[in-house]
Short mmCIF file of C-alpha atoms in Angstrom, two decimals:
data_model
loop_
_atom_site.label_atom_id
_atom_site.label_comp_id
_atom_site.label_asym_id
_atom_site.label_seq_id
_atom_site.Cartn_x
_atom_site.Cartn_y
_atom_site.Cartn_z
CA MET A 1 58.56 113.29 83.52
CA SER A 2 56.88 111.48 86.45
CA THR A 3 58.08 109.46 89.25
CA SER A 4 56.30 106.24 90.04
CA CYS A 5 55.29 106.17 93.73
CA LYS A 6 53.08 103.51 95.08
CA ASN A 7 51.81 102.22 98.21
CA THR A 8 52.85 98.65 99.17
CA ASP A 9 50.71 96.20 101.23
CA ASP A 10 51.78 97.65 104.49
CA ASN A 11 50.92 101.20 103.25
CA SER A 12 54.54 102.23 102.99
CA ILE A 13 55.98 104.29 99.97
CA SER A 14 58.10 102.71 97.23
CA LEU A 15 59.86 104.99 94.88
CA SER A 16 60.99 103.71 91.45
CA TYR A 17 64.21 105.71 91.80
CA ASP A 18 65.53 108.25 94.17
CA HIS A 19 67.14 110.93 91.99
CA ILE A 20 65.51 113.28 89.52
CA THR A 21 66.98 116.16 87.44
CA LEU A 22 64.70 119.18 86.76
CA LYS A 23 65.29 122.45 84.75
CA ILE A 24 64.70 125.59 86.62
CA GLY A 25 60.98 126.41 86.45
CA GLU A 26 60.13 122.65 85.66
CA SER A 27 57.70 120.76 87.79
CA HIS A 28 57.70 117.06 88.60
CA SER A 29 54.77 115.04 90.12
CA ILE A 30 54.94 112.33 92.54
CA TYR A 31 52.07 109.95 92.74
CA ALA A 32 50.63 108.00 95.55
CA TYR A 33 47.19 106.49 96.28
CA SER A 34 47.11 108.03 99.81
CA ILE A 35 48.70 111.27 98.84
CA HIS A 36 47.25 112.97 101.83
CA GLN A 37 48.88 110.78 104.22
CA ILE A 38 52.41 111.71 103.03
CA GLU A 39 54.30 114.64 104.53
CA TYR A 40 57.00 116.31 102.30
CA HIS A 41 60.14 118.03 103.74
CA SER A 42 62.84 119.82 101.78
CA THR A 43 66.31 120.33 103.16
CA ASN A 44 66.38 123.44 101.05
CA ASP A 45 62.94 124.82 100.08
CA SER A 46 64.47 127.80 98.30
CA ILE A 47 65.91 125.43 95.59
CA ALA A 48 62.60 123.39 95.20
CA THR A 49 59.15 123.58 96.45
CA VAL A 50 56.67 120.79 97.05
CA ASP A 51 52.83 121.47 97.26
CA ASP A 52 50.10 119.52 98.86
CA TYR A 53 49.60 117.46 95.78
CA GLY A 54 53.15 116.21 95.54
CA THR A 55 54.37 118.51 92.80
CA ILE A 56 57.91 119.47 93.05
CA THR A 57 58.98 122.73 91.42
CA ALA A 58 62.65 123.68 90.82
CA LEU A 59 63.37 127.26 91.47
CA PHE A 60 67.10 127.71 91.64
CA GLU A 61 70.27 125.98 90.49
CA GLY A 62 71.49 123.44 93.14
CA SER A 63 70.53 120.16 94.83
CA CYS A 64 68.08 119.41 97.47
CA ASP A 65 66.50 116.38 99.16
CA ILE A 66 62.72 115.96 99.46
CA ILE A 67 61.80 113.60 102.28
CA LEU A 68 58.63 111.58 101.92
CA ASP A 69 57.24 110.41 105.19
CA ASN A 70 53.87 108.50 105.54
CA LYS A 71 54.47 107.52 109.05
CA HIS A 72 55.36 104.01 108.02
CA GLU A 73 58.39 104.66 105.93
CA THR A 74 60.67 107.45 105.12
CA GLN A 75 62.30 107.84 101.61
CA THR A 76 64.51 110.51 100.34
CA LEU A 77 64.23 111.95 96.62
CA THR A 78 67.10 114.03 95.64
CA VAL A 79 66.43 116.72 93.07
CA ASN A 80 69.24 118.05 91.02
CA ILE A 81 68.89 121.40 89.35
CA PRO A 82 71.50 122.40 86.79
CA PRO A 83 72.20 126.05 85.92
CA LEU A 84 70.32 127.51 82.99
CA ASP A 85 72.40 128.56 79.93
CA PHE A 86 71.21 132.19 79.41
CA LYS A 87 71.49 134.32 76.48
CA GLU A 88 71.74 137.98 77.35
CA PRO A 89 68.38 139.58 76.67
CA TYR A 90 68.07 142.08 73.97
CA ILE A 91 65.48 143.97 71.89
CA ASN A 92 64.85 143.42 68.26
CA ARG A 93 62.56 146.23 67.20
CA ASN A 94 62.25 144.92 63.49
CA GLY A 95 61.81 148.36 62.42
CA SER A 96 59.93 151.19 63.95
CA SER A 97 56.43 149.65 63.46
CA GLU A 98 56.92 146.11 64.31
CA ASP A 99 56.36 144.32 67.60
CA ILE A 100 59.16 144.27 70.05
CA GLU A 101 60.99 140.78 70.78
CA VAL A 102 62.94 140.21 73.90
CA PHE A 103 65.08 136.99 74.01
CA MET A 104 65.66 135.52 77.40
CA GLY A 105 67.09 132.08 77.69
CA SER A 106 65.28 129.85 75.46
CA GLU A 107 62.15 131.94 75.41
CA THR A 108 61.12 134.93 73.36
CA HIS A 109 58.82 137.49 74.76
CA HIS A 110 56.64 139.63 72.54
CA ILE A 111 55.23 143.03 73.19
CA GLU A 112 53.10 145.24 71.00
CA HIS A 113 55.04 148.10 69.54
CA THR A 114 54.16 151.48 70.52
CA GLU A 115 56.44 154.56 70.50
CA ASN A 116 56.05 155.04 74.29
CA ILE A 117 57.00 151.41 75.36
CA ASP A 118 60.66 150.78 76.04
CA PHE A 119 62.87 148.22 77.65
CA LEU A 120 63.85 149.13 81.20
CA TYR A 121 66.46 146.62 82.49
CA PHE A 122 66.60 142.96 83.58
CA ILE A 123 67.83 141.30 86.77
CA LYS A 124 69.82 138.15 87.32
CA TYR A 125 69.48 136.43 90.65
CA HIS A 126 71.54 133.32 91.47
CA ASP A 127 72.13 132.91 87.73
CA ALA A 128 68.65 131.71 87.67
CA ALA A 129 65.79 134.31 87.68
CA GLN A 130 65.42 137.03 85.15
CA ILE A 131 62.79 139.70 85.36
CA VAL A 132 62.10 142.08 82.51
CA TYR A 133 60.54 145.42 83.28
CA TRP A 134 58.74 147.49 80.65
CA ILE A 135 58.08 151.25 81.08
CA ASP A 136 55.76 153.60 79.34
CA ASN A 137 57.89 156.71 78.76
CA SER A 138 54.96 159.05 78.38
CA ASN A 139 54.00 158.80 82.02
CA ASN A 140 56.96 156.86 83.65
CA THR A 141 54.57 153.92 84.51
CA LEU A 142 55.71 150.29 84.74
CA ILE A 143 53.26 148.54 82.56
CA LYS A 144 54.54 144.91 82.53
CA THR A 145 56.76 142.55 84.44
CA GLU A 146 57.71 139.08 83.57
CA CYS A 147 59.61 136.46 85.44
CA PHE A 148 61.44 133.63 83.93
CA PHE A 149 59.56 131.16 86.08
CA GLU A 150 56.07 130.52 84.92
CA ASN A 151 54.81 130.11 88.49
CA VAL A 152 56.03 133.47 89.62
CA ILE A 153 54.25 136.46 88.02
CA PHE A 154 54.51 140.06 89.40
CA GLU A 155 51.50 142.20 88.81
CA ARG A 156 51.75 145.82 87.76
CA SER A 157 50.14 146.99 90.94
CA CYS A 158 53.22 146.00 93.01
CA PHE A 159 55.22 148.81 91.24
CA GLN A 160 52.68 151.44 90.55
CA TRP A 161 53.49 153.54 93.52
CA LEU A 162 57.16 153.68 92.29
CA SER A 163 56.11 155.71 89.24
CA ASP A 164 53.75 157.73 91.31
CA ASN A 165 56.37 158.89 93.73
CA TYR A 166 59.71 158.72 91.96
CA GLU A 167 61.20 159.85 88.71
CA TYR A 168 62.36 157.37 86.10
CA LYS A 169 65.62 158.27 84.42
CA ASP A 170 68.38 156.27 82.66
CA GLY A 171 67.14 153.04 83.98
CA TYR A 172 66.61 153.90 87.56
CA PHE A 173 63.81 155.35 89.76
CA THR A 174 65.28 158.38 91.73
CA THR A 175 64.17 160.78 94.34
CA ASN A 176 63.56 164.38 93.33
CA ASP A 177 67.11 165.36 94.12
CA GLY A 178 68.27 162.80 91.55
CA ASN A 179 70.83 161.26 93.88
CA THR A 180 69.22 158.18 95.40
CA ALA A 181 68.80 155.15 93.11
CA ILE A 182 66.08 152.42 93.68
CA SER A 183 66.88 148.97 92.62
CA LEU A 184 64.75 145.84 92.36
CA ARG A 185 65.73 142.24 92.72
CA CYS A 186 64.19 138.74 92.83
CA ASP A 187 64.84 136.89 96.07
CA ASN A 188 63.46 133.54 96.21
CA GLY A 189 60.38 134.56 94.19
CA ILE A 190 59.97 137.77 96.22
CA VAL A 191 60.49 141.20 94.79
CA VAL A 192 62.66 143.23 97.02
CA MET A 193 63.25 147.03 96.59
CA THR A 194 66.52 148.46 97.99
CA PHE A 195 66.17 152.09 98.82
CA ALA A 196 68.73 154.20 100.97
CA ALA A 197 70.30 150.83 101.94
CA ASN A 198 66.96 149.44 103.41
CA ASP A 199 65.16 146.49 101.96
CA ILE A 200 61.32 146.71 101.42
CA THR A 201 59.75 143.37 100.52
CA PHE A 202 56.48 143.16 98.44
#
């Protein structure tokens, strides 16, 4: 879906409509001949982002206004983002030798089956983001992380030091005394680790 956005004779902006609805993770392009002259402002940039090329990306459930200002005319584009209808993720191993399938929302994630790979856990944030963590049980190493949003990918290196310094047991990373649990969450596209009531942001 693309919004028609054109420059009029006096170089002002004319939108064909002022409301759009995007699914979480979906992008929407606004086109204008003098795109570099337009400034974009969102009243809530944690709900949707706009890049320098006029591409709006919906991040979380809610509604926000994108204000287009080319110094001649200001127009407001309201972005509505409905909640996703999630299915609870689960594993279908399809026997002991087949690939593992994880179902998240409308997507199916595949991972090659090995005896050491297992499902760690998932996180919901604002009923929008879901991150799946995979772990290699042979050495307690996080080997893969996936986020529901295609534009937010977390690399293994962000979590490598967790398995280097902490023990994985029963779905949590713990200190050597086994009492302190470490949790991870997705906060507006940023991975935050909570340890001893303190947040550490990657």
